[in-house]
Amino acid sequence: MAQPSSKTVLVLHGPNLNLLGLREPNHYGSDTLESINAQLKQQADAASIGIETFQSNDEAVLIEKIHTLAHTPVDFIIINPAAFTHTSVALRDALSAVKVPFIEVHLSNIYARESFRHHSYFSDLAVGVISGLGARGYALALDYAINNITRA
Ligand code: DQA
């Protein structure tokens, strides 16, 4: 049996992603957030890494969650900041402050949509960005994390 690893990944979902499945399936697909999280948990379990998933519609709650990493660190973050991608310097600054490497994920291809979605406050800080591959984007990000995180 694989030895339990001390590696932990935090998956952060921003506003309105709790409505996945119902919400504009043409952009976001038909998977619910619950099923995406369950698949990520299975993938993490198979690799013997820890995973926590967290969704909030509230910018401050997401920022406070990131602040907890200052005293309870994780190895990697996967974040879909949703609409905060295009608006939130504060969320960007929180990620920058805790210095945890992260991948930015978007279900839809933000560059194929309205021009206000073309700018992200996160991409230049991210290890990488996955946009437009639907729920598969989270699995690919987790695959990267599993294969590349090393605890300092
Ligand atoms: C999104 C894209 C954002 O522009 C949008 O505001 C979202 C979801 C995506 O996953 O494609 O809420 O981040």
Short mmCIF file of N, CA and C and ligand atoms in Angstrom, two decimals:
data_model
loop_
_atom_site.label_atom_id
_atom_site.label_comp_id
_atom_site.label_asym_id
_atom_site.label_seq_id
_atom_site.Cartn_x
_atom_site.Cartn_y
_atom_site.Cartn_z
N MET A 1 0.84 -1.20 0.00
CA MET A 1 0.00 0.00 0.00
C MET A 1 0.88 1.25 0.00
N ALA A 2 0.46 2.26 -0.77
CA ALA A 2 1.26 3.50 -0.83
C ALA A 2 1.32 4.16 0.55
N GLN A 3 2.48 4.69 0.87
CA GLN A 3 2.63 5.41 2.13
C GLN A 3 1.83 6.72 2.05
N PRO A 4 1.12 7.11 3.14
CA PRO A 4 0.44 8.39 3.10
C PRO A 4 1.48 9.51 2.93
N SER A 5 1.19 10.46 2.06
CA SER A 5 2.13 11.54 1.82
C SER A 5 1.71 12.74 2.66
N SER A 6 2.66 13.65 2.90
CA SER A 6 2.30 14.84 3.66
C SER A 6 1.89 15.98 2.73
N LYS A 7 1.83 15.68 1.43
CA LYS A 7 1.47 16.73 0.48
C LYS A 7 -0.03 17.04 0.55
N THR A 8 -0.33 18.33 0.49
CA THR A 8 -1.74 18.74 0.53
C THR A 8 -2.01 19.80 -0.52
N VAL A 9 -3.14 19.64 -1.19
CA VAL A 9 -3.58 20.60 -2.20
C VAL A 9 -4.90 21.22 -1.74
N LEU A 10 -4.99 22.53 -1.90
CA LEU A 10 -6.25 23.23 -1.61
C LEU A 10 -6.86 23.67 -2.94
N VAL A 11 -8.13 23.34 -3.13
CA VAL A 11 -8.85 23.75 -4.34
C VAL A 11 -9.85 24.83 -3.94
N LEU A 12 -9.69 26.01 -4.51
CA LEU A 12 -10.56 27.14 -4.17
C LEU A 12 -11.47 27.47 -5.34
N HIS A 13 -12.75 27.56 -5.06
CA HIS A 13 -13.73 27.90 -6.09
C HIS A 13 -14.39 29.23 -5.72
N GLY A 14 -14.42 30.13 -6.69
CA GLY A 14 -14.99 31.46 -6.44
C GLY A 14 -16.50 31.52 -6.64
N PRO A 15 -17.00 32.75 -6.77
CA PRO A 15 -18.45 32.99 -6.74
C PRO A 15 -19.20 32.34 -7.90
N ASN A 16 -20.39 31.89 -7.57
CA ASN A 16 -21.36 31.31 -8.51
C ASN A 16 -20.99 29.90 -8.97
N LEU A 17 -19.84 29.42 -8.57
CA LEU A 17 -19.46 28.07 -8.99
C LEU A 17 -20.25 27.01 -8.22
N ASN A 18 -20.89 27.41 -7.13
CA ASN A 18 -21.82 26.50 -6.44
C ASN A 18 -23.03 26.18 -7.33
N LEU A 19 -23.24 26.98 -8.36
CA LEU A 19 -24.39 26.76 -9.25
C LEU A 19 -24.03 25.91 -10.47
N LEU A 20 -22.81 25.40 -10.51
CA LEU A 20 -22.42 24.57 -11.66
C LEU A 20 -23.41 23.42 -11.84
N GLY A 21 -23.68 23.12 -13.09
CA GLY A 21 -24.70 22.10 -13.38
C GLY A 21 -25.98 22.79 -13.85
N LEU A 22 -26.32 23.89 -13.15
CA LEU A 22 -27.50 24.67 -13.51
C LEU A 22 -27.10 25.88 -14.34
N ARG A 23 -25.91 26.36 -14.10
CA ARG A 23 -25.50 27.67 -14.58
C ARG A 23 -24.91 27.60 -15.98
N GLU A 24 -25.52 28.27 -16.92
CA GLU A 24 -24.99 28.42 -18.29
C GLU A 24 -24.18 27.20 -18.75
N PRO A 25 -24.81 26.04 -18.89
CA PRO A 25 -24.06 24.83 -19.27
C PRO A 25 -23.30 24.97 -20.59
N ASN A 26 -23.75 25.88 -21.45
CA ASN A 26 -23.01 26.11 -22.70
C ASN A 26 -21.59 26.62 -22.42
N HIS A 27 -21.42 27.36 -21.33
CA HIS A 27 -20.08 27.83 -20.96
C HIS A 27 -19.39 26.90 -19.97
N TYR A 28 -20.19 26.36 -19.03
CA TYR A 28 -19.55 25.72 -17.87
C TYR A 28 -19.77 24.21 -17.77
N GLY A 29 -20.53 23.64 -18.73
CA GLY A 29 -20.74 22.20 -18.72
C GLY A 29 -21.84 21.79 -17.74
N SER A 30 -22.06 20.49 -17.64
CA SER A 30 -23.19 20.02 -16.83
C SER A 30 -22.76 19.38 -15.50
N ASP A 31 -21.46 19.27 -15.27
CA ASP A 31 -21.01 18.71 -13.99
C ASP A 31 -21.34 19.66 -12.84
N THR A 32 -21.75 19.11 -11.72
CA THR A 32 -21.97 19.94 -10.53
C THR A 32 -20.62 20.13 -9.82
N LEU A 33 -20.58 21.13 -8.95
CA LEU A 33 -19.35 21.35 -8.17
C LEU A 33 -19.08 20.14 -7.28
N GLU A 34 -20.16 19.58 -6.74
CA GLU A 34 -20.03 18.40 -5.90
C GLU A 34 -19.34 17.25 -6.65
N SER A 35 -19.76 17.03 -7.91
CA SER A 35 -19.15 15.92 -8.64
C SER A 35 -17.71 16.24 -9.03
N ILE A 36 -17.43 17.49 -9.36
CA ILE A 36 -16.03 17.86 -9.66
C ILE A 36 -15.17 17.62 -8.42
N ASN A 37 -15.66 18.07 -7.27
CA ASN A 37 -14.89 17.90 -6.03
C ASN A 37 -14.70 16.41 -5.70
N ALA A 38 -15.74 15.61 -5.94
CA ALA A 38 -15.65 14.17 -5.63
C ALA A 38 -14.61 13.51 -6.53
N GLN A 39 -14.57 13.92 -7.80
CA GLN A 39 -13.57 13.35 -8.72
C GLN A 39 -12.15 13.74 -8.31
N LEU A 40 -12.00 14.99 -7.86
CA LEU A 40 -10.67 15.44 -7.43
C LEU A 40 -10.22 14.68 -6.19
N LYS A 41 -11.17 14.43 -5.30
CA LYS A 41 -10.87 13.68 -4.07
C LYS A 41 -10.39 12.27 -4.41
N GLN A 42 -11.10 11.65 -5.36
CA GLN A 42 -10.70 10.29 -5.81
C GLN A 42 -9.30 10.29 -6.38
N GLN A 43 -9.02 11.31 -7.20
CA GLN A 43 -7.70 11.43 -7.85
C GLN A 43 -6.61 11.65 -6.79
N ALA A 44 -6.91 12.48 -5.80
CA ALA A 44 -5.94 12.75 -4.73
C ALA A 44 -5.72 11.51 -3.88
N ASP A 45 -6.81 10.80 -3.57
CA ASP A 45 -6.70 9.58 -2.76
C ASP A 45 -5.83 8.55 -3.48
N ALA A 46 -6.04 8.42 -4.79
CA ALA A 46 -5.28 7.43 -5.57
C ALA A 46 -3.78 7.76 -5.55
N ALA A 47 -3.46 9.06 -5.40
CA ALA A 47 -2.05 9.48 -5.36
C ALA A 47 -1.56 9.64 -3.92
N SER A 48 -2.40 9.30 -2.96
CA SER A 48 -2.08 9.43 -1.52
C SER A 48 -1.66 10.85 -1.14
N ILE A 49 -2.38 11.82 -1.67
CA ILE A 49 -2.15 13.19 -1.20
C ILE A 49 -3.43 13.73 -0.57
N GLY A 50 -3.25 14.71 0.30
CA GLY A 50 -4.41 15.31 0.95
C GLY A 50 -5.02 16.38 0.05
N ILE A 51 -6.32 16.54 0.14
CA ILE A 51 -6.98 17.58 -0.66
C ILE A 51 -8.09 18.20 0.15
N GLU A 52 -8.23 19.52 0.03
CA GLU A 52 -9.37 20.22 0.61
C GLU A 52 -9.99 21.05 -0.49
N THR A 53 -11.32 21.02 -0.58
CA THR A 53 -12.01 21.88 -1.54
C THR A 53 -12.83 22.90 -0.77
N PHE A 54 -12.92 24.10 -1.32
CA PHE A 54 -13.58 25.20 -0.60
C PHE A 54 -14.19 26.16 -1.62
N GLN A 55 -15.47 26.46 -1.44
CA GLN A 55 -16.13 27.42 -2.34
C GLN A 55 -16.73 28.54 -1.52
N SER A 56 -16.61 29.77 -2.02
CA SER A 56 -17.34 30.86 -1.40
C SER A 56 -17.75 31.87 -2.46
N ASN A 57 -18.90 32.51 -2.19
CA ASN A 57 -19.35 33.60 -3.06
C ASN A 57 -18.84 34.93 -2.54
N ASP A 58 -18.10 34.89 -1.43
CA ASP A 58 -17.72 36.11 -0.72
C ASP A 58 -16.20 36.31 -0.82
N GLU A 59 -15.80 37.41 -1.37
CA GLU A 59 -14.38 37.71 -1.57
C GLU A 59 -13.61 37.66 -0.24
N ALA A 60 -14.19 38.25 0.80
CA ALA A 60 -13.51 38.31 2.10
C ALA A 60 -13.30 36.91 2.67
N VAL A 61 -14.28 36.04 2.49
CA VAL A 61 -14.17 34.67 3.01
C VAL A 61 -13.03 33.93 2.30
N LEU A 62 -12.92 34.13 1.00
CA LEU A 62 -11.83 33.49 0.24
C LEU A 62 -10.47 34.04 0.70
N ILE A 63 -10.42 35.34 0.93
CA ILE A 63 -9.17 35.95 1.40
C ILE A 63 -8.79 35.40 2.78
N GLU A 64 -9.78 35.33 3.68
CA GLU A 64 -9.51 34.80 5.03
C GLU A 64 -9.04 33.34 4.95
N LYS A 65 -9.64 32.58 4.04
CA LYS A 65 -9.23 31.19 3.88
C LYS A 65 -7.76 31.13 3.46
N ILE A 66 -7.38 31.97 2.53
CA ILE A 66 -5.98 31.99 2.07
C ILE A 66 -5.06 32.42 3.23
N HIS A 67 -5.52 33.35 4.05
CA HIS A 67 -4.69 33.79 5.19
C HIS A 67 -4.39 32.66 6.17
N THR A 68 -5.32 31.70 6.29
CA THR A 68 -5.08 30.60 7.24
C THR A 68 -3.84 29.79 6.82
N LEU A 69 -3.46 29.90 5.55
CA LEU A 69 -2.31 29.12 5.05
C LEU A 69 -1.00 29.65 5.62
N ALA A 70 -1.03 30.86 6.17
CA ALA A 70 0.19 31.42 6.78
C ALA A 70 0.62 30.56 7.97
N HIS A 71 -0.36 30.01 8.72
CA HIS A 71 0.01 29.14 9.85
C HIS A 71 -0.30 27.66 9.62
N THR A 72 -1.17 27.36 8.65
CA THR A 72 -1.42 25.95 8.29
C THR A 72 -1.17 25.81 6.80
N PRO A 73 0.09 25.67 6.40
CA PRO A 73 0.39 25.72 4.98
C PRO A 73 -0.13 24.52 4.20
N VAL A 74 -0.33 24.72 2.92
CA VAL A 74 -0.56 23.62 1.98
C VAL A 74 0.56 23.71 0.94
N ASP A 75 0.67 22.68 0.11
CA ASP A 75 1.77 22.64 -0.85
C ASP A 75 1.43 23.30 -2.17
N PHE A 76 0.15 23.31 -2.48
CA PHE A 76 -0.25 23.78 -3.80
C PHE A 76 -1.71 24.22 -3.74
N ILE A 77 -2.04 25.22 -4.54
CA ILE A 77 -3.43 25.68 -4.65
C ILE A 77 -3.87 25.55 -6.11
N ILE A 78 -5.09 25.07 -6.29
CA ILE A 78 -5.77 25.15 -7.58
C ILE A 78 -6.92 26.11 -7.36
N ILE A 79 -6.97 27.17 -8.14
CA ILE A 79 -8.01 28.18 -7.90
C ILE A 79 -8.73 28.55 -9.18
N ASN A 80 -10.06 28.53 -9.09
CA ASN A 80 -10.88 29.17 -10.11
C ASN A 80 -11.49 30.39 -9.42
N PRO A 81 -10.89 31.55 -9.64
CA PRO A 81 -11.40 32.74 -8.94
C PRO A 81 -12.72 33.24 -9.50
N ALA A 82 -13.21 32.59 -10.58
CA ALA A 82 -14.48 32.96 -11.22
C ALA A 82 -14.49 34.46 -11.53
N ALA A 83 -15.58 35.16 -11.22
CA ALA A 83 -15.63 36.58 -11.61
C ALA A 83 -14.55 37.42 -10.93
N PHE A 84 -14.06 36.97 -9.76
CA PHE A 84 -13.00 37.73 -9.08
C PHE A 84 -11.70 37.74 -9.89
N THR A 85 -11.59 36.80 -10.85
CA THR A 85 -10.44 36.79 -11.76
C THR A 85 -10.19 38.17 -12.34
N HIS A 86 -11.32 38.81 -12.70
CA HIS A 86 -11.24 40.03 -13.49
C HIS A 86 -11.33 41.30 -12.64
N THR A 87 -11.50 41.12 -11.32
CA THR A 87 -11.76 42.30 -10.47
C THR A 87 -10.89 42.40 -9.23
N SER A 88 -10.33 41.27 -8.75
CA SER A 88 -9.88 41.30 -7.35
C SER A 88 -8.37 41.40 -7.14
N VAL A 89 -7.92 42.62 -6.94
CA VAL A 89 -6.53 42.84 -6.53
C VAL A 89 -6.33 42.27 -5.13
N ALA A 90 -7.37 42.33 -4.30
CA ALA A 90 -7.25 41.87 -2.91
C ALA A 90 -7.00 40.36 -2.84
N LEU A 91 -7.68 39.60 -3.66
CA LEU A 91 -7.48 38.14 -3.67
C LEU A 91 -6.10 37.82 -4.25
N ARG A 92 -5.71 38.54 -5.26
CA ARG A 92 -4.36 38.39 -5.82
C ARG A 92 -3.31 38.63 -4.73
N ASP A 93 -3.50 39.72 -3.98
CA ASP A 93 -2.51 40.07 -2.95
C ASP A 93 -2.45 39.01 -1.85
N ALA A 94 -3.58 38.41 -1.54
CA ALA A 94 -3.60 37.35 -0.51
C ALA A 94 -2.77 36.16 -0.98
N LEU A 95 -2.94 35.76 -2.23
CA LEU A 95 -2.16 34.64 -2.77
C LEU A 95 -0.68 34.98 -2.81
N SER A 96 -0.40 36.19 -3.19
CA SER A 96 0.98 36.65 -3.25
C SER A 96 1.61 36.63 -1.86
N ALA A 97 0.84 37.00 -0.85
CA ALA A 97 1.35 37.08 0.52
C ALA A 97 1.73 35.71 1.07
N VAL A 98 0.93 34.69 0.80
CA VAL A 98 1.21 33.38 1.40
C VAL A 98 2.20 32.56 0.58
N LYS A 99 2.46 33.03 -0.66
CA LYS A 99 3.51 32.41 -1.49
C LYS A 99 3.32 30.92 -1.72
N VAL A 100 2.08 30.47 -1.85
CA VAL A 100 1.85 29.06 -2.20
C VAL A 100 1.69 29.00 -3.72
N PRO A 101 2.44 28.11 -4.39
CA PRO A 101 2.28 28.04 -5.85
C PRO A 101 0.86 27.63 -6.23
N PHE A 102 0.37 28.22 -7.32
CA PHE A 102 -1.01 27.88 -7.72
C PHE A 102 -1.17 27.81 -9.22
N ILE A 103 -2.17 27.03 -9.62
CA ILE A 103 -2.65 27.00 -11.01
C ILE A 103 -4.02 27.65 -11.04
N GLU A 104 -4.22 28.52 -12.01
CA GLU A 104 -5.51 29.18 -12.24
C GLU A 104 -6.29 28.35 -13.26
N VAL A 105 -7.50 27.99 -12.88
CA VAL A 105 -8.34 27.16 -13.77
C VAL A 105 -9.62 27.92 -14.10
N HIS A 106 -10.01 27.85 -15.36
CA HIS A 106 -11.33 28.31 -15.79
C HIS A 106 -11.98 27.22 -16.62
N LEU A 107 -13.23 26.97 -16.36
CA LEU A 107 -13.96 25.98 -17.15
C LEU A 107 -14.09 26.42 -18.60
N SER A 108 -14.45 27.68 -18.78
CA SER A 108 -14.63 28.22 -20.13
C SER A 108 -13.32 28.84 -20.61
N ASN A 109 -13.24 29.06 -21.91
CA ASN A 109 -12.08 29.76 -22.46
C ASN A 109 -12.35 31.26 -22.34
N ILE A 110 -11.74 31.87 -21.33
CA ILE A 110 -12.06 33.29 -21.05
C ILE A 110 -11.64 34.21 -22.21
N TYR A 111 -10.71 33.73 -23.03
CA TYR A 111 -10.23 34.57 -24.15
C TYR A 111 -11.16 34.52 -25.36
N ALA A 112 -12.09 33.57 -25.34
CA ALA A 112 -13.07 33.45 -26.44
C ALA A 112 -14.39 34.11 -26.05
N ARG A 113 -14.39 34.85 -24.93
CA ARG A 113 -15.65 35.44 -24.43
C ARG A 113 -15.55 36.97 -24.42
N GLU A 114 -16.37 37.62 -23.63
CA GLU A 114 -16.40 39.08 -23.62
C GLU A 114 -15.01 39.64 -23.26
N SER A 115 -14.70 40.82 -23.78
CA SER A 115 -13.34 41.36 -23.58
C SER A 115 -13.03 41.60 -22.10
N PHE A 116 -14.07 41.87 -21.26
CA PHE A 116 -13.77 42.11 -19.84
C PHE A 116 -13.25 40.85 -19.15
N ARG A 117 -13.44 39.69 -19.80
CA ARG A 117 -12.93 38.45 -19.20
C ARG A 117 -11.50 38.15 -19.65
N HIS A 118 -10.96 38.95 -20.54
CA HIS A 118 -9.64 38.63 -21.10
C HIS A 118 -8.52 38.98 -20.13
N HIS A 119 -8.81 39.83 -19.17
CA HIS A 119 -7.76 40.18 -18.20
C HIS A 119 -7.95 39.42 -16.90
N SER A 120 -6.84 38.85 -16.42
CA SER A 120 -6.85 38.17 -15.12
C SER A 120 -5.85 38.84 -14.20
N TYR A 121 -6.25 39.06 -12.95
CA TYR A 121 -5.32 39.59 -11.95
C TYR A 121 -4.40 38.50 -11.37
N PHE A 122 -4.56 37.26 -11.86
CA PHE A 122 -3.85 36.13 -11.25
C PHE A 122 -2.79 35.49 -12.15
N SER A 123 -3.00 35.58 -13.47
CA SER A 123 -2.23 34.74 -14.39
C SER A 123 -0.72 34.94 -14.29
N ASP A 124 -0.28 36.18 -14.08
CA ASP A 124 1.18 36.41 -14.06
C ASP A 124 1.82 35.85 -12.79
N LEU A 125 1.02 35.59 -11.76
CA LEU A 125 1.56 34.98 -10.52
C LEU A 125 1.45 33.45 -10.56
N ALA A 126 0.62 32.95 -11.46
CA ALA A 126 0.33 31.51 -11.47
C ALA A 126 1.49 30.71 -12.06
N VAL A 127 1.59 29.46 -11.60
CA VAL A 127 2.51 28.51 -12.23
C VAL A 127 2.04 28.27 -13.66
N GLY A 128 0.73 28.20 -13.83
CA GLY A 128 0.15 28.00 -15.15
C GLY A 128 -1.34 28.30 -15.12
N VAL A 129 -1.92 28.38 -16.29
CA VAL A 129 -3.34 28.70 -16.43
C VAL A 129 -3.97 27.67 -17.37
N ILE A 130 -5.12 27.12 -16.95
CA ILE A 130 -5.87 26.20 -17.81
C ILE A 130 -7.25 26.82 -18.01
N SER A 131 -7.61 27.08 -19.25
CA SER A 131 -8.86 27.78 -19.52
C SER A 131 -9.53 27.16 -20.74
N GLY A 132 -10.77 26.70 -20.56
CA GLY A 132 -11.53 26.22 -21.71
C GLY A 132 -11.66 24.72 -21.81
N LEU A 133 -11.10 23.98 -20.86
CA LEU A 133 -11.16 22.51 -20.95
C LEU A 133 -12.23 21.92 -20.04
N GLY A 134 -13.14 22.77 -19.56
CA GLY A 134 -14.21 22.29 -18.70
C GLY A 134 -13.67 21.71 -17.41
N ALA A 135 -14.44 20.77 -16.84
CA ALA A 135 -14.06 20.18 -15.54
C ALA A 135 -12.73 19.44 -15.63
N ARG A 136 -12.38 19.00 -16.83
CA ARG A 136 -11.11 18.30 -17.04
C ARG A 136 -9.92 19.19 -16.63
N GLY A 137 -10.11 20.49 -16.73
CA GLY A 137 -9.03 21.42 -16.37
C GLY A 137 -8.59 21.25 -14.92
N TYR A 138 -9.56 21.00 -14.02
CA TYR A 138 -9.19 20.79 -12.61
C TYR A 138 -8.37 19.52 -12.45
N ALA A 139 -8.78 18.45 -13.18
CA ALA A 139 -8.07 17.17 -13.07
C ALA A 139 -6.65 17.31 -13.60
N LEU A 140 -6.49 18.06 -14.68
CA LEU A 140 -5.15 18.26 -15.24
C LEU A 140 -4.28 19.08 -14.29
N ALA A 141 -4.88 20.07 -13.67
CA ALA A 141 -4.14 20.89 -12.69
C ALA A 141 -3.71 20.02 -11.51
N LEU A 142 -4.61 19.17 -11.05
CA LEU A 142 -4.26 18.30 -9.91
C LEU A 142 -3.18 17.30 -10.32
N ASP A 143 -3.25 16.81 -11.53
CA ASP A 143 -2.21 15.89 -12.03
C ASP A 143 -0.85 16.60 -11.98
N TYR A 144 -0.82 17.85 -12.41
CA TYR A 144 0.43 18.61 -12.36
C TYR A 144 0.91 18.73 -10.91
N ALA A 145 -0.01 19.10 -10.03
CA ALA A 145 0.35 19.29 -8.61
C ALA A 145 0.91 17.99 -8.03
N ILE A 146 0.24 16.88 -8.30
CA ILE A 146 0.67 15.58 -7.77
C ILE A 146 2.10 15.28 -8.21
N ASN A 147 2.40 15.62 -9.44
CA ASN A 147 3.71 15.26 -10.00
C ASN A 147 4.79 16.29 -9.74
N ASN A 148 4.43 17.46 -9.28
CA ASN A 148 5.45 18.50 -9.17
C ASN A 148 5.61 19.13 -7.80
N ILE A 149 4.73 18.84 -6.86
CA ILE A 149 4.92 19.52 -5.59
C ILE A 149 5.99 18.82 -4.77
N THR A 150 6.79 19.65 -4.14
CA THR A 150 7.80 19.12 -3.22
C THR A 150 7.73 20.01 -2.00
N ARG A 151 7.63 19.41 -0.85
CA ARG A 151 7.58 20.21 0.39
C ARG A 151 8.97 20.70 0.71
N ALA A 152 9.07 22.00 0.97
CA ALA A 152 10.39 22.61 1.22
C ALA A 152 10.96 22.09 2.54
C1 DQA B 1 -14.94 31.31 -15.02
C2 DQA B 1 -14.86 32.43 -16.05
C3 DQA B 1 -15.19 33.77 -15.42
O1 DQA B 1 -15.12 34.81 -16.40
C4 DQA B 1 -16.59 33.76 -14.86
O2 DQA B 1 -16.88 34.98 -14.20
C5 DQA B 1 -16.85 32.61 -13.96
C6 DQA B 1 -16.27 31.29 -14.29
C7 DQA B 1 -14.77 29.92 -15.66
O3 DQA B 1 -14.56 28.97 -14.92
O4 DQA B 1 -14.84 29.79 -16.89
O5 DQA B 1 -17.61 32.70 -13.01
O6 DQA B 1 -13.89 31.49 -14.08
#
